[in-house]
PDB file of C-alpha atoms in Angstrom:
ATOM      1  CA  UNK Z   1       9.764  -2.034  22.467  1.00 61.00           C
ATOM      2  CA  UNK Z   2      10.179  -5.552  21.436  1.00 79.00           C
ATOM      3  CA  UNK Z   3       8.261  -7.395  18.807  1.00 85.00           C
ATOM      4  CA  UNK Z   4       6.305 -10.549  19.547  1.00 88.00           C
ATOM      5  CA  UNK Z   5       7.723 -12.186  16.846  1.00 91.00           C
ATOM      6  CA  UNK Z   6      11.360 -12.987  15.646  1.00 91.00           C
ATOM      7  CA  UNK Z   7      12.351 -12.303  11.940  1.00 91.00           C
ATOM      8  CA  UNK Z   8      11.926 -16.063  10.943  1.00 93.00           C
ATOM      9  CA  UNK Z   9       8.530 -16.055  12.217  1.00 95.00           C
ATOM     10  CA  UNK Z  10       7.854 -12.485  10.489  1.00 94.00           C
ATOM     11  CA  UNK Z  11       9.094 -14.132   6.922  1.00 95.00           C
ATOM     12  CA  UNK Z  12       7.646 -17.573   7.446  1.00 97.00           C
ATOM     13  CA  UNK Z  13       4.489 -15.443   7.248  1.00 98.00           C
ATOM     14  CA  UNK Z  14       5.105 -14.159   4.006  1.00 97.00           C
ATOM     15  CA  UNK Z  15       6.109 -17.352   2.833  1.00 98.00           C
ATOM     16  CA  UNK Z  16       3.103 -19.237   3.807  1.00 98.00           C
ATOM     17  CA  UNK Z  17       0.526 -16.528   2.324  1.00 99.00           C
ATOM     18  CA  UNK Z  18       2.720 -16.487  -0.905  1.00 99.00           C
ATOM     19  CA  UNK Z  19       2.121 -20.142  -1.044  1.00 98.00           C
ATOM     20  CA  UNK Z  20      -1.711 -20.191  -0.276  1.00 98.00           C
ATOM     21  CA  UNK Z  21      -2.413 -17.330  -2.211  1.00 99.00           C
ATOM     22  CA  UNK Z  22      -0.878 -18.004  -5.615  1.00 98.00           C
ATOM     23  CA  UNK Z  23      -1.352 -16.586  -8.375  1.00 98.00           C
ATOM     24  CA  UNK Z  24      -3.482 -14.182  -7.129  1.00 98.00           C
ATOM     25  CA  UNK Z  25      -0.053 -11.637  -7.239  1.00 98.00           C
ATOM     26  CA  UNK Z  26      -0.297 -11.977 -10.143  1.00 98.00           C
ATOM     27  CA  UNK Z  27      -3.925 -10.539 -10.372  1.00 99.00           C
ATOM     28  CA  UNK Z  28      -3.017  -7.994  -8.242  1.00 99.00           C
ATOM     29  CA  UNK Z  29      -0.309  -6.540  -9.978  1.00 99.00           C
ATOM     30  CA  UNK Z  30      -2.186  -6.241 -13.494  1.00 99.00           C
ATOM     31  CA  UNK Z  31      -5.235  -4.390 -10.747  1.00 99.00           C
ATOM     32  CA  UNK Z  32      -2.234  -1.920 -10.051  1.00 99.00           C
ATOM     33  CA  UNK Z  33      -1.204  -1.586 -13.880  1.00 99.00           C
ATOM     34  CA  UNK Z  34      -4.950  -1.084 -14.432  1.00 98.00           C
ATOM     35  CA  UNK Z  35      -5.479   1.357 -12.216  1.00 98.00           C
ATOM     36  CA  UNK Z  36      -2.076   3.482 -13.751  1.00 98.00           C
ATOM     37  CA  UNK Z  37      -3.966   3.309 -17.051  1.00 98.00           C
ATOM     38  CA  UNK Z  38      -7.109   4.203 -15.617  1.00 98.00           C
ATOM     39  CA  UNK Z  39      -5.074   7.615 -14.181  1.00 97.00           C
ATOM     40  CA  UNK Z  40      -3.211   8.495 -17.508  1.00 95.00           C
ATOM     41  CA  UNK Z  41      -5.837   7.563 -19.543  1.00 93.00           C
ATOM     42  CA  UNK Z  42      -8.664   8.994 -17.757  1.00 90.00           C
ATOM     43  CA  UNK Z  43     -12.347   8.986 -18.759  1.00 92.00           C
ATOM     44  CA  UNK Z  44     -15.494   9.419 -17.070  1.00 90.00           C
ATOM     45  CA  UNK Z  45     -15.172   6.095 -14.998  1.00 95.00           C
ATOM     46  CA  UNK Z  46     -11.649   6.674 -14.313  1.00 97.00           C
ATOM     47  CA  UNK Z  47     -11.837   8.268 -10.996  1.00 98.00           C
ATOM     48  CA  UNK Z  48     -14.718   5.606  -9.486  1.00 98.00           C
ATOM     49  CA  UNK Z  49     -12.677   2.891 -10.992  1.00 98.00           C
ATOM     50  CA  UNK Z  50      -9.166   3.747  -9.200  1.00 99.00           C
ATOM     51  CA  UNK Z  51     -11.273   4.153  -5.582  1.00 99.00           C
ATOM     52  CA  UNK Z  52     -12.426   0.714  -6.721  1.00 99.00           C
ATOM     53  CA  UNK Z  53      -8.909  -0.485  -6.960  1.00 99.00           C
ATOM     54  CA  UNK Z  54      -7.730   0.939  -4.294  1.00 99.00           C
ATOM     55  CA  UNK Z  55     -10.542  -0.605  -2.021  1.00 99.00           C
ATOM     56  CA  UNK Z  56      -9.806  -3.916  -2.772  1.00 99.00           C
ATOM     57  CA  UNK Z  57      -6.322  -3.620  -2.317  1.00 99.00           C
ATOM     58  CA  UNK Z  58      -6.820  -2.482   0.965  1.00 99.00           C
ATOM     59  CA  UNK Z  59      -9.660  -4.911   2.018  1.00 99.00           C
ATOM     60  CA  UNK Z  60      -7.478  -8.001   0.500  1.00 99.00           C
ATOM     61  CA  UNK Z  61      -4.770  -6.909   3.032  1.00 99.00           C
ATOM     62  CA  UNK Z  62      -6.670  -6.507   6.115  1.00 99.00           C
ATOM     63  CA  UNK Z  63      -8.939  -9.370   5.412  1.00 99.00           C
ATOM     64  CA  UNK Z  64      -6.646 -12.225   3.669  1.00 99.00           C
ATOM     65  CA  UNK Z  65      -3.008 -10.788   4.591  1.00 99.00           C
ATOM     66  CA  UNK Z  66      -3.968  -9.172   8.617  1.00 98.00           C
ATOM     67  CA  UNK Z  67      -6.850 -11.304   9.203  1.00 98.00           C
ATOM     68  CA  UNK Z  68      -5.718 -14.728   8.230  1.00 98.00           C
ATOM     69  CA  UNK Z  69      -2.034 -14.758   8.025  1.00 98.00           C
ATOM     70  CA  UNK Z  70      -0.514 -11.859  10.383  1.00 98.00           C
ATOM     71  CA  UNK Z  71      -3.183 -12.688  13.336  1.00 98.00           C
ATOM     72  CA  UNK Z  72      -1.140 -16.049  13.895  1.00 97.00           C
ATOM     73  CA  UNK Z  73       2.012 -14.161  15.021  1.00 97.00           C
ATOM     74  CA  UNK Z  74       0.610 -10.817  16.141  1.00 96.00           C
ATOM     75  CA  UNK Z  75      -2.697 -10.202  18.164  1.00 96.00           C
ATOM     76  CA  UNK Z  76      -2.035  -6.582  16.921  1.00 96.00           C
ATOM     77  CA  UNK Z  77      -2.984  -7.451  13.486  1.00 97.00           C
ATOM     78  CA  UNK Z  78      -6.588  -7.668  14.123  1.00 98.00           C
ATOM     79  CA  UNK Z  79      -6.928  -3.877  15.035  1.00 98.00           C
ATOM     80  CA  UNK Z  80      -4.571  -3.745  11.700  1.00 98.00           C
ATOM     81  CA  UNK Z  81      -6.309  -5.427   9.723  1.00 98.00           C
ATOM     82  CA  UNK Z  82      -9.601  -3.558  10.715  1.00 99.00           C
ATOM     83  CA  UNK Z  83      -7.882  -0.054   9.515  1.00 99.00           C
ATOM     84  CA  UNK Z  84      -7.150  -1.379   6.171  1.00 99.00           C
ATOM     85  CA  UNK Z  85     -11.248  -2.465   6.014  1.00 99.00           C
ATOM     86  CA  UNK Z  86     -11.541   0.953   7.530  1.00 99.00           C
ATOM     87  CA  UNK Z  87      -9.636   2.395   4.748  1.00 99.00           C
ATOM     88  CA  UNK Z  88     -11.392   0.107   1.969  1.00 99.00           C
ATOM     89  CA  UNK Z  89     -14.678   1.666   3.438  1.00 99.00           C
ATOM     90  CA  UNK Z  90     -13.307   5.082   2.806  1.00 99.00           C
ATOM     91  CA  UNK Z  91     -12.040   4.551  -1.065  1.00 99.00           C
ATOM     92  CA  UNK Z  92     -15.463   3.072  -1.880  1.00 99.00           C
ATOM     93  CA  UNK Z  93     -17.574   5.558  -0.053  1.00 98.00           C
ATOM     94  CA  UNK Z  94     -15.970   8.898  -0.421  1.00 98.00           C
ATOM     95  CA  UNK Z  95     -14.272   7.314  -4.464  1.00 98.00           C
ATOM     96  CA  UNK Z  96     -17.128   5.130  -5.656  1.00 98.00           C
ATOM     97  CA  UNK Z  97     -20.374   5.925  -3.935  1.00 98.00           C
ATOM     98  CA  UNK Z  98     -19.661   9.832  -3.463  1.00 97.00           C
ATOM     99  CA  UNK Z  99     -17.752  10.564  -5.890  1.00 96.00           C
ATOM    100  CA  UNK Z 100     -15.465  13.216  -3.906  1.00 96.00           C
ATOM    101  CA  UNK Z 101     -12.177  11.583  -5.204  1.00 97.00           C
ATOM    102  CA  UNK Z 102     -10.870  13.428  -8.305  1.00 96.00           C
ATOM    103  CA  UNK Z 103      -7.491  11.661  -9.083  1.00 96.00           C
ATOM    104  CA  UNK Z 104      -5.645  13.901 -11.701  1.00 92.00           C
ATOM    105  CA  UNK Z 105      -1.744  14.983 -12.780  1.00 88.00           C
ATOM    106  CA  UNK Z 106       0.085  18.224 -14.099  1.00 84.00           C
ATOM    107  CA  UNK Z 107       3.374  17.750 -15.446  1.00 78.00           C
ATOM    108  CA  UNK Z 108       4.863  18.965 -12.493  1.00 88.00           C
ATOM    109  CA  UNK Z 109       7.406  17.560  -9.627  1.00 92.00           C
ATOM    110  CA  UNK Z 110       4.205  15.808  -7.780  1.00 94.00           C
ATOM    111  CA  UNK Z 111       3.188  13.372 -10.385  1.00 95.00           C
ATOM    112  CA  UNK Z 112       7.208  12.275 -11.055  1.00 96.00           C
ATOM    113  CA  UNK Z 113       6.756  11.573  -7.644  1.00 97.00           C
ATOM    114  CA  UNK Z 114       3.765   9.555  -7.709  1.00 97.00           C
ATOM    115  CA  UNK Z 115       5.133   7.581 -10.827  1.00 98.00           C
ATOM    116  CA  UNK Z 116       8.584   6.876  -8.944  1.00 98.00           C
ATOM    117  CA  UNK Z 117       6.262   5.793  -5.606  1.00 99.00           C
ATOM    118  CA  UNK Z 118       4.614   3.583  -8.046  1.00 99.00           C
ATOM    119  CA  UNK Z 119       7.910   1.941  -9.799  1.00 98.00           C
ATOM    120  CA  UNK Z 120       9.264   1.429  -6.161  1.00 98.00           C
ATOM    121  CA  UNK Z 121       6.392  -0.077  -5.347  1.00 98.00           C
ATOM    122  CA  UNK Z 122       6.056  -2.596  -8.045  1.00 98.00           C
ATOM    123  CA  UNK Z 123       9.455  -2.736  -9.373  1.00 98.00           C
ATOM    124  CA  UNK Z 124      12.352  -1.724  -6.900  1.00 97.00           C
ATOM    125  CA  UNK Z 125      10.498  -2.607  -4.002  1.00 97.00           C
ATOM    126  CA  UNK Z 126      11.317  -6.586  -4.462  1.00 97.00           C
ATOM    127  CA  UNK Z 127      14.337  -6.418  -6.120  1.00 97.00           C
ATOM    128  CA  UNK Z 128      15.782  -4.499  -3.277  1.00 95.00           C
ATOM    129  CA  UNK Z 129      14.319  -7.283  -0.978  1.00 93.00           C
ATOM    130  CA  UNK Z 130      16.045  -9.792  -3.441  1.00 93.00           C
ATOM    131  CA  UNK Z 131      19.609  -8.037  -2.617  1.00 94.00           C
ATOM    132  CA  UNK Z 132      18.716  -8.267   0.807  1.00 91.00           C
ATOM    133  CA  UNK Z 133      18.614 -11.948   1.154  1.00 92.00           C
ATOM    134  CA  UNK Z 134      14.462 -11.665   0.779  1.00 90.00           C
ATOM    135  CA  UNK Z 135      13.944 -14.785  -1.634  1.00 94.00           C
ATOM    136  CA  UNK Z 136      10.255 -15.521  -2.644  1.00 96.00           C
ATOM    137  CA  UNK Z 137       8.356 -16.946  -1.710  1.00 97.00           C
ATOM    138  CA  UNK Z 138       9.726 -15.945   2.188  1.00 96.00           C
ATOM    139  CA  UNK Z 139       9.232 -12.412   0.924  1.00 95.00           C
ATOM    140  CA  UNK Z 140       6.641  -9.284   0.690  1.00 96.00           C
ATOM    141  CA  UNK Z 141       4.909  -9.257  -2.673  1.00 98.00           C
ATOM    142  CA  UNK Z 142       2.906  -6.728  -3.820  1.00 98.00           C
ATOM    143  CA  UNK Z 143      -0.594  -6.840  -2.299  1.00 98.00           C
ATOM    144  CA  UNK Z 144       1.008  -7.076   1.056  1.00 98.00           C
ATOM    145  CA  UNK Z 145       0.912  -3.697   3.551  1.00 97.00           C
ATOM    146  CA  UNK Z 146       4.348  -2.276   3.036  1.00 96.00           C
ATOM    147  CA  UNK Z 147       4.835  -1.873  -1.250  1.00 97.00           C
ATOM    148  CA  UNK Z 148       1.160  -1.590  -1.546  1.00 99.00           C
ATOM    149  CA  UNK Z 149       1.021   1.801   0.713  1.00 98.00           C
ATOM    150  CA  UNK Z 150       3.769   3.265  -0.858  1.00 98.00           C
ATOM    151  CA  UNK Z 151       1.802   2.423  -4.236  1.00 99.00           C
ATOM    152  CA  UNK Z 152      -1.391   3.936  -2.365  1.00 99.00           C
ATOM    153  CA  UNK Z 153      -0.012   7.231  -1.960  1.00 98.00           C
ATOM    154  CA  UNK Z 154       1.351   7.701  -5.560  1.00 98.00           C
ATOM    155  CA  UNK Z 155      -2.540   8.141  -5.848  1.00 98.00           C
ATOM    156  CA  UNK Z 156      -3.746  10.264  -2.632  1.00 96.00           C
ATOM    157  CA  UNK Z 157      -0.497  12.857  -3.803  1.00 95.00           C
ATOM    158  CA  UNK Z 158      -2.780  13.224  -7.257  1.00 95.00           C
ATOM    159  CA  UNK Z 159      -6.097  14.292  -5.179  1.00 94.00           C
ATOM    160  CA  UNK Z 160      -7.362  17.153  -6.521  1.00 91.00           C
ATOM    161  CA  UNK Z 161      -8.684  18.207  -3.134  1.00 87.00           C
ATOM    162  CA  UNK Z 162      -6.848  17.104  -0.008  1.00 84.00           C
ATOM    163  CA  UNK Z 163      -9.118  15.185   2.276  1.00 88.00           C
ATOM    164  CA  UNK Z 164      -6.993  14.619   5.469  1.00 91.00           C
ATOM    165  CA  UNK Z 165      -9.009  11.089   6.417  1.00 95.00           C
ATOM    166  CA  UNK Z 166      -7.821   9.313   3.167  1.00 96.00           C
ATOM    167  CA  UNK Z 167      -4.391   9.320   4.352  1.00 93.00           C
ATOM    168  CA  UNK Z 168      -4.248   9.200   7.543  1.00 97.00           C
ATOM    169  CA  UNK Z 169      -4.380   5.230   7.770  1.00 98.00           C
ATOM    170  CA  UNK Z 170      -1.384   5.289   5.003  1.00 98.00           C
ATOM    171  CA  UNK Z 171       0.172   7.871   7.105  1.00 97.00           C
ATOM    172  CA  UNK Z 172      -0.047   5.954  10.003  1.00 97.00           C
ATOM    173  CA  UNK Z 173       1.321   2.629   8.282  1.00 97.00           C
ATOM    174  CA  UNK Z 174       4.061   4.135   6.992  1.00 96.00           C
ATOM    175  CA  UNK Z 175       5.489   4.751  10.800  1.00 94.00           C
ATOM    176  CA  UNK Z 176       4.409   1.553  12.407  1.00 92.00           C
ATOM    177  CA  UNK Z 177       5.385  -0.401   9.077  1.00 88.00           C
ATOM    178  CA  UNK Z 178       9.058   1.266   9.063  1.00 86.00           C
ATOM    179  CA  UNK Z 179       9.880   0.785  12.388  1.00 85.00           C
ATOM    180  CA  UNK Z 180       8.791  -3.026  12.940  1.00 78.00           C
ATOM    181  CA  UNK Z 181      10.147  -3.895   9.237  1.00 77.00           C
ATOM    182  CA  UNK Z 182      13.551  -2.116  10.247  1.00 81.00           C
ATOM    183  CA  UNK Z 183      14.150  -4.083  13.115  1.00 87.00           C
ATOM    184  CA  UNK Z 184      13.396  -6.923  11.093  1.00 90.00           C
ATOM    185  CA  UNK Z 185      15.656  -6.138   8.841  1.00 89.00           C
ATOM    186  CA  UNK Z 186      13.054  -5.464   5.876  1.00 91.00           C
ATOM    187  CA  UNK Z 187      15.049  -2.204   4.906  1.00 92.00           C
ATOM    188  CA  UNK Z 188      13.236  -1.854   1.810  1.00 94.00           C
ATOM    189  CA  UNK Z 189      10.551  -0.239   3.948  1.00 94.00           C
ATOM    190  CA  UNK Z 190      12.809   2.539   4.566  1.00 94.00           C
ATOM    191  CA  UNK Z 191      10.821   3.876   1.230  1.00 95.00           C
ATOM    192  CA  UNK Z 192       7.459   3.206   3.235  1.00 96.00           C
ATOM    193  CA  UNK Z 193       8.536   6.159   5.883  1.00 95.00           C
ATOM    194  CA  UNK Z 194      10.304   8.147   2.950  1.00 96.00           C
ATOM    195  CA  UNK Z 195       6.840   7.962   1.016  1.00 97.00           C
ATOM    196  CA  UNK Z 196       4.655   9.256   4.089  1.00 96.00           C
ATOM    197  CA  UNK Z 197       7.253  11.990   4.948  1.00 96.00           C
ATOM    198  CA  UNK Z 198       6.985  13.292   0.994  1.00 96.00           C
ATOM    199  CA  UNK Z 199       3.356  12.643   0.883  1.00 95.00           C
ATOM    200  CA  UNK Z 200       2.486  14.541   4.716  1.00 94.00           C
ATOM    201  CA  UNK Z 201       4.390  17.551   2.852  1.00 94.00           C
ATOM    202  CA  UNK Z 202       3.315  17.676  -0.368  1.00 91.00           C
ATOM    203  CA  UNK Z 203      -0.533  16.941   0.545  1.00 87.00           C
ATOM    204  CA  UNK Z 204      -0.895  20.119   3.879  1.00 85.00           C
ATOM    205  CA  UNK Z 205       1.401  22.306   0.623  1.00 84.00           C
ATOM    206  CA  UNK Z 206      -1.916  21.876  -0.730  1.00 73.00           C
ATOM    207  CA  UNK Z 207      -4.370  24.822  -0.563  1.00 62.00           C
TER     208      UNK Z 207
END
């Protein structure tokens, strides 16, 4: 199936929200490092605050990223963008208003996991698209769909009870994500599909 975009158009994209958006990356990479304190350092706010987090992450990518940016190229984006709301909704009222979301870590082989989805996500995920010819600002940043899910479900693999409708939006983005990014060329999404594959298992390995 072909896109209704090129790749020039796709990274044009990125470039413009960059652009308009700065320095709110900033902002929402010290939100991320918050919300990795919040988890290691937990206290009895912890949990609400990470649903928090997680909510506007999600809400600032399908209203300011889907909504207002990805629209222009892609009529798709607006039933995109209303899954990330959708998924927003869920963090805040299943993590903040019901507190149902209990976000904690053994020392075991699922929270090295969830740390190494989070340093791909923040760290490896741009320099990879650095090495790949992605210069900023013509490039994702964190905040936008693709490193922001993969940081999403170094979180939902640290529920303490799985609750299928958290991830299956993630889930979901993780195959449409992959497969437009590859034939863009974006190949540092192939971690996007790696993290929902690892996080499908890990999470129905759950009793």
């Amino acid at each position: 199936m072909s896109l209704p975009f090129t790749t020039d158009q796709f990274l044009d994209v990125f470039k413009t929200y960059n652009l308009f958006v700065w320095p709110a990356q900033i902002f929402l990479v010290l939100l991320a490092l918050l919300l990795i304190l919040a988890l290691f350092k937990k206290n009895g706010y912890s949990d609400k605050l990470i649903s928090f987090g997680l909510a506007v992450l999600w809400l600032w990518m399908g209203i300011v990223y889907h909504y207002k940016f990805f629209t222009k190229i892609n009529n798709a984006a607006y039933i995109f963008g209303t899954l990330f709301v959708i998924q927003a909704g869920l963090f805040l009222f299943f993590g903040v208003v019901k507190s149902k979301l209990i976000f904690n870590y053994k020392n075991d082989l699922t929270v090295i996991i969830s740390i190494l989805f989070f340093i791909y996500a923040l760290i490896f995920y741009p320099l990879l698209g650095y090495q790949l010819g992605h210069i900023y600002p013509g490039t994702p940043t964190f905040g936008l769909p693709c490193p922001t899910t993969i940081f999403t479900f170094g979180f939902i693999l640290l529920l303490e009870q799985r609750k299928i409708i958290i991830f299956i939006i993630p889930v979901l983005w993780s195959i449409i994500g992959f497969t437009a990014a590859l034939k863009l060329g974006i190949y540092q999404d192939i971690g996007l599909l790696i993290a929902g594959i690892i996080s499908v298992i890990i999470l129905f390995s759950k009793k």
